Short mmCIF file of C-alpha atoms in Angstrom, two decimals:
data_model
loop_
_atom_site.label_atom_id
_atom_site.label_comp_id
_atom_site.label_asym_id
_atom_site.label_seq_id
_atom_site.Cartn_x
_atom_site.Cartn_y
_atom_site.Cartn_z
CA MET E 1 0.09 -0.04 -0.03
CA ARG E 2 2.82 2.24 1.10
CA GLN E 3 4.67 1.26 -2.31
CA ARG E 4 1.15 2.13 -4.30
CA ARG E 5 0.98 5.47 -2.82
CA GLY E 6 4.54 6.32 -3.75
CA LEU E 7 3.78 5.47 -7.30
CA VAL E 8 0.66 7.70 -7.10
CA SER E 9 2.64 10.57 -5.66
CA CYS E 10 5.36 10.10 -8.50
CA HIS E 11 2.49 10.46 -10.97
CA LYS E 12 1.32 13.35 -9.64
CA VAL E 13 4.80 15.16 -9.38
CA ARG E 14 5.38 14.01 -13.11
CA ALA E 15 1.86 15.47 -14.25
CA THR E 16 2.48 18.54 -12.30
CA LEU E 17 5.85 19.17 -14.15
CA LEU E 18 4.52 18.34 -17.58
CA SER E 19 1.35 20.85 -16.57
CA THR E 20 3.78 23.64 -15.43
CA LYS E 21 6.00 23.12 -18.85
CA CYS E 22 2.78 23.49 -21.08
CA LYS E 23 1.82 26.50 -19.05
CA LEU E 24 5.27 27.97 -19.80
CA ALA E 25 5.21 27.00 -23.40
CA VAL E 26 1.93 28.94 -23.88
CA SER E 27 2.70 31.87 -21.56
CA VAL E 28 5.82 33.04 -23.58
CA PRO E 29 3.90 33.54 -27.06
CA ASP E 30 1.06 35.04 -25.14
CA LEU E 31 3.48 37.76 -23.28
CA SER E 32 4.78 38.51 -26.68
CA LEU E 33 1.20 38.84 -28.21
CA LYS E 34 0.27 41.09 -25.25
CA MET E 35 3.66 43.28 -25.78
CA THR E 36 2.87 43.65 -29.27
CA LEU E 37 -0.71 44.82 -28.77
CA PHE E 38 0.51 47.08 -25.85
CA MET E 39 2.97 48.62 -28.22
CA ASN E 40 0.95 49.16 -31.20
CA ALA E 41 -1.86 50.63 -28.85
CA CYS E 42 0.87 53.05 -27.43
CA ALA E 43 2.05 53.94 -31.13
CA LEU E 44 -1.65 54.58 -32.04
CA LEU E 45 -1.83 57.09 -29.21
CA VAL E 46 1.35 58.72 -30.26
CA ASN E 47 0.04 58.94 -33.72
CA VAL E 48 -3.21 60.80 -32.26
CA LEU E 49 -1.29 63.15 -30.47
CA THR E 50 0.86 64.01 -33.69
CA LEU E 51 -2.33 64.21 -35.74
CA PRO E 52 -1.90 68.13 -35.86
CA LEU E 53 1.56 67.74 -37.29
CA HIS E 54 0.35 65.49 -40.03
CA ILE E 55 -2.49 67.89 -41.06
CA ALA E 56 0.19 70.63 -41.14
CA GLU E 57 2.37 68.63 -43.42
CA VAL E 58 -0.42 67.91 -45.64
CA ILE E 59 -1.48 71.37 -46.24
CA GLY E 60 2.29 72.43 -46.68
CA LEU E 61 2.70 74.16 -43.35
CA MET E 62 5.60 72.12 -42.31
CA SER E 63 7.40 73.33 -45.14
CA PHE E 64 9.45 75.78 -42.93
CA TYR E 65 11.01 73.14 -41.13
CA LYS E 66 12.83 72.23 -44.24
CA ARG E 67 14.74 75.49 -43.64
CA VAL E 68 15.15 74.89 -39.99
CA PHE E 69 16.16 71.34 -40.29
CA PRO E 70 19.92 71.91 -41.90
CA LEU E 71 20.83 74.24 -39.07
CA ILE E 72 19.67 71.39 -36.46
CA VAL E 73 21.77 68.99 -38.25
CA TYR E 74 24.67 71.25 -38.68
CA LYS E 75 24.81 71.68 -34.84
CA VAL E 76 24.02 67.95 -34.15
CA THR E 77 26.84 66.98 -36.43
CA PHE E 78 29.68 67.96 -34.22
CA SER E 79 28.27 65.68 -31.37
CA TYR E 80 27.84 62.98 -33.59
CA ASN E 81 31.03 63.10 -35.20
CA ASP E 82 32.73 63.25 -31.70
CA LYS E 83 31.09 60.12 -30.66
CA MET E 84 31.48 58.04 -33.92
CA ASN E 85 34.86 59.45 -35.09
CA ASP E 86 36.65 56.34 -34.62
CA ASN E 87 33.99 54.27 -36.89
CA LYS E 88 34.12 56.95 -39.41
CA ARG E 89 37.84 56.83 -39.58
CA GLU E 90 37.84 53.02 -39.84
CA LEU E 91 35.36 52.98 -42.39
CA PHE E 92 36.63 55.48 -44.90
CA ARG E 93 40.25 54.24 -44.17
CA ASN E 94 38.93 51.50 -46.96
CA LEU E 95 38.63 54.19 -49.50
CA ASP E 96 42.23 53.59 -50.48
CA LYS E 97 41.15 50.43 -51.93
CA PHE E 98 39.08 51.72 -54.65
CA PHE E 99 41.49 54.33 -56.06
CA PRO E 100 41.44 54.26 -59.73
CA PRO E 101 44.83 53.23 -61.83
CA LYS E 102 44.83 56.84 -62.90
CA GLY E 103 43.31 60.24 -61.60
CA SER E 104 41.55 61.12 -58.30
CA LEU E 105 39.21 59.05 -56.35
CA ARG E 106 35.65 60.24 -57.45
CA ILE E 107 33.19 60.11 -54.56
CA LEU E 108 29.46 60.78 -54.76
CA GLU E 109 27.95 61.77 -51.52
CA LEU E 110 24.29 61.16 -51.29
CA GLY E 111 22.28 63.11 -48.73
CA CYS E 112 25.51 65.13 -47.98
CA GLY E 113 23.76 67.29 -45.45
CA SER E 114 26.36 69.67 -44.20
CA GLY E 115 29.53 67.73 -45.39
CA ALA E 116 30.03 65.94 -42.10
CA ASN E 117 32.44 63.30 -43.64
CA PHE E 118 34.56 65.45 -45.66
CA GLU E 119 37.29 65.39 -43.08
CA HIS E 120 37.79 61.51 -43.54
CA TYR E 121 38.32 61.62 -47.34
CA PRO E 122 41.69 61.20 -48.84
CA THR E 123 43.59 64.42 -50.01
CA GLY E 124 42.88 65.15 -53.54
CA CYS E 125 39.27 63.27 -54.03
CA ARG E 126 36.81 64.86 -56.16
CA ILE E 127 33.38 65.17 -54.21
CA THR E 128 29.95 65.59 -56.11
CA CYS E 129 27.36 66.30 -53.51
CA ILE E 130 23.73 65.54 -53.90
CA ASP E 131 20.94 66.50 -51.20
CA PRO E 132 17.26 67.01 -52.02
CA ASN E 133 17.33 69.91 -49.44
CA PRO E 134 18.68 72.98 -51.01
CA HIS E 135 18.99 74.84 -47.84
CA PHE E 136 21.91 72.69 -46.75
CA GLN E 137 24.30 74.53 -49.21
CA LYS E 138 25.20 77.31 -47.01
CA TYR E 139 26.41 74.90 -44.27
CA LEU E 140 28.09 72.62 -46.68
CA GLU E 141 29.97 75.69 -48.15
CA LYS E 142 31.54 76.05 -44.47
CA SER E 143 32.34 72.26 -44.37
CA MET E 144 34.21 72.87 -47.74
CA ALA E 145 36.10 75.80 -46.72
CA LYS E 146 37.35 73.90 -43.80
CA ASN E 147 38.22 70.88 -45.73
CA ASP E 148 40.40 72.36 -48.73
CA HIS E 149 42.30 68.95 -48.95
CA LEU E 150 39.18 67.90 -51.61
CA VAL E 151 38.05 69.01 -54.63
CA TYR E 152 34.39 69.78 -55.27
CA ASP E 153 32.76 69.40 -58.29
CA SER E 154 29.18 70.20 -57.66
CA PHE E 155 26.16 70.31 -55.36
CA ILE E 156 23.25 68.92 -57.20
CA VAL E 157 19.76 69.22 -55.82
CA ALA E 158 18.09 65.71 -56.15
CA SER E 159 16.75 62.72 -54.50
CA GLY E 160 18.99 59.37 -53.91
CA GLU E 161 16.27 57.83 -55.98
CA ASN E 162 16.67 60.07 -58.81
CA LEU E 163 20.53 60.34 -59.98
CA LYS E 164 19.95 61.16 -63.53
CA ALA E 165 22.33 64.04 -63.30
CA VAL E 166 25.08 61.52 -62.71
CA GLU E 167 26.55 59.53 -65.49
CA ASP E 168 26.72 55.58 -65.59
CA ASN E 169 29.87 53.90 -64.06
CA SER E 170 31.44 57.23 -63.22
CA MET E 171 32.18 56.89 -59.70
CA ASP E 172 34.57 55.23 -57.70
CA ALA E 173 32.85 55.24 -54.54
CA VAL E 174 29.44 56.33 -53.33
CA VAL E 175 28.89 57.29 -49.78
CA CYS E 176 25.58 57.21 -47.76
CA THR E 177 25.62 58.10 -44.05
CA LEU E 178 22.44 58.40 -41.96
CA VAL E 179 20.17 58.79 -45.23
CA LEU E 180 18.86 55.47 -45.91
CA CYS E 181 16.53 56.08 -42.80
CA SER E 182 14.52 58.71 -44.63
CA VAL E 183 14.66 57.97 -48.21
CA GLN E 184 11.25 57.09 -49.89
CA ASP E 185 12.52 53.89 -51.79
CA THR E 186 15.72 52.24 -50.49
CA GLN E 187 15.97 49.66 -53.18
CA LYS E 188 15.76 52.07 -55.88
CA VAL E 189 18.37 54.27 -54.06
CA LEU E 190 20.74 51.15 -54.10
CA ARG E 191 20.22 50.19 -57.69
CA GLU E 192 20.67 54.08 -58.55
CA ALA E 193 24.01 53.92 -56.57
CA LYS E 194 24.97 50.63 -58.37
CA ARG E 195 24.29 52.30 -61.76
CA VAL E 196 26.69 55.48 -61.02
CA LEU E 197 29.49 53.23 -59.51
CA ARG E 198 32.31 51.91 -61.89
CA PRO E 199 32.76 48.18 -61.95
CA GLY E 200 34.87 47.36 -58.71
CA GLY E 201 33.51 50.56 -57.16
CA ALA E 202 32.12 50.68 -53.56
CA PHE E 203 28.98 51.78 -51.97
CA PHE E 204 30.03 53.15 -48.34
CA PHE E 205 27.27 53.11 -45.58
CA LEU E 206 26.61 54.07 -41.91
CA GLU E 207 23.00 53.75 -40.79
CA HIS E 208 20.99 53.54 -37.63
CA VAL E 209 18.58 50.61 -37.81
CA VAL E 210 15.80 48.86 -36.22
CA SER E 211 16.76 47.03 -32.85
CA ASP E 212 16.23 43.42 -31.99
CA PRO E 213 12.37 42.69 -31.18
CA SER E 214 13.25 41.47 -27.96
CA SER E 215 14.67 44.86 -26.64
CA TRP E 216 12.96 47.75 -25.08
CA ILE E 217 14.90 49.95 -27.72
CA TYR E 218 12.58 48.25 -30.43
CA PHE E 219 9.53 48.92 -28.39
CA PHE E 220 10.36 52.50 -27.92
CA GLN E 221 11.58 52.88 -31.84
CA HIS E 222 7.83 51.76 -32.68
CA VAL E 223 6.09 53.72 -30.18
CA LEU E 224 7.72 57.04 -30.68
CA GLN E 225 8.31 56.54 -34.41
CA PRO E 226 5.31 58.78 -35.22
CA PHE E 227 6.63 61.94 -33.47
CA TRP E 228 10.41 60.90 -34.70
CA TYR E 229 9.33 61.18 -38.13
CA TYR E 230 8.63 64.87 -37.97
CA PHE E 231 11.51 65.73 -35.62
CA GLY E 232 13.83 63.97 -37.87
CA ASP E 233 12.26 65.41 -41.48
CA GLY E 234 10.99 62.02 -42.49
CA CYS E 235 13.63 59.67 -40.55
CA GLU E 236 12.52 56.39 -39.39
CA THR E 237 13.95 54.18 -36.93
CA THR E 238 12.45 51.21 -37.64
CA ARG E 239 13.91 50.12 -40.70
CA ALA E 240 16.04 46.71 -41.30
CA THR E 241 18.15 48.40 -43.76
CA TRP E 242 20.72 45.68 -43.67
CA LYS E 243 18.17 43.27 -45.64
CA HIS E 244 18.26 45.90 -48.59
CA LEU E 245 21.74 45.69 -48.67
CA GLU E 246 21.97 41.94 -48.68
CA ALA E 247 19.37 41.86 -51.52
CA ALA E 248 20.79 44.57 -53.63
CA GLY E 249 22.86 42.03 -55.54
CA PHE E 250 26.62 43.64 -54.87
CA SER E 251 29.49 41.22 -55.51
CA ASP E 252 30.62 41.56 -52.02
CA LEU E 253 29.26 42.91 -48.84
CA GLN E 254 31.29 43.82 -45.70
CA LEU E 255 28.81 44.67 -43.05
CA ARG E 256 28.53 44.45 -39.25
CA HIS E 257 26.22 45.57 -36.70
CA MET E 258 26.93 47.82 -33.47
CA GLN E 259 25.80 49.82 -30.64
CA ALA E 260 26.71 53.29 -31.26
CA PRO E 261 27.18 55.57 -28.20
CA LEU E 262 24.31 57.71 -28.98
CA PHE E 263 20.62 58.58 -27.97
CA PHE E 264 18.91 55.19 -27.27
CA MET E 265 16.62 55.41 -30.45
CA ILE E 266 19.43 55.28 -32.81
CA LYS E 267 21.86 53.20 -30.87
CA PRO E 268 21.69 50.10 -33.33
CA HIS E 269 23.62 50.75 -36.34
CA ILE E 270 25.29 49.01 -39.33
CA VAL E 271 28.38 49.94 -41.00
CA GLY E 272 30.48 48.82 -43.99
CA TYR E 273 30.58 48.66 -47.74
CA ALA E 274 29.30 46.95 -50.90
CA VAL E 275 31.34 46.43 -53.94
CA LYS E 276 29.65 46.42 -57.23
#
């Protein structure tokens, strides 16, 4: 009888353990689902709060910010460069690999902004600058004056999706930093970059991206994105840009993920270059 009770007890323990395992297996997806629903609800609330900004954009009242934004970027650039200087130096050291057999290294900078990368380019490079916002030119010229080791060919007002002013196979390198977060069509930008690169040329990138879905950064990137969009003039923190680079058909892709010493919303970064 004592032995039978022991067997019954063992069965109860085993059944309890199995039940606990089942509950745990169910609770993890449930928790994930609840967090997703909570995240979406919070994002919806922020969307509602930013509705006046959306209306202002639709009727054209936000156009004044196009004039203010270059000044903000110019000021922020100093802080960003201080914190990311080593990463930029390491990235652009690879430009030496793409010098042509004769002549200067030809660089096209997409979304050049205020010229935050100029100090890292090798002496004698020929730079073509492209940005859709013409109000950057004043700040761009300040950077050009400080970096007279470079030759500046032109400043073209155009988007990265439309580089018709640049000839096929005419560039040794295309540089794109903190730009793919705000373009309308990432795939089209990459196609245009490949078109203007000579065979064997390279596309250089340094971009903030979406965080790991299990992180709180991911949560707040999605919740605060509606507000961030207007603050950053179309910037999105929720893009998995590396997937577009992997699918773009470059012959070689050197890419690494990193956590930048920056504001938590833009901590996750990718950096590297892709060879045509």
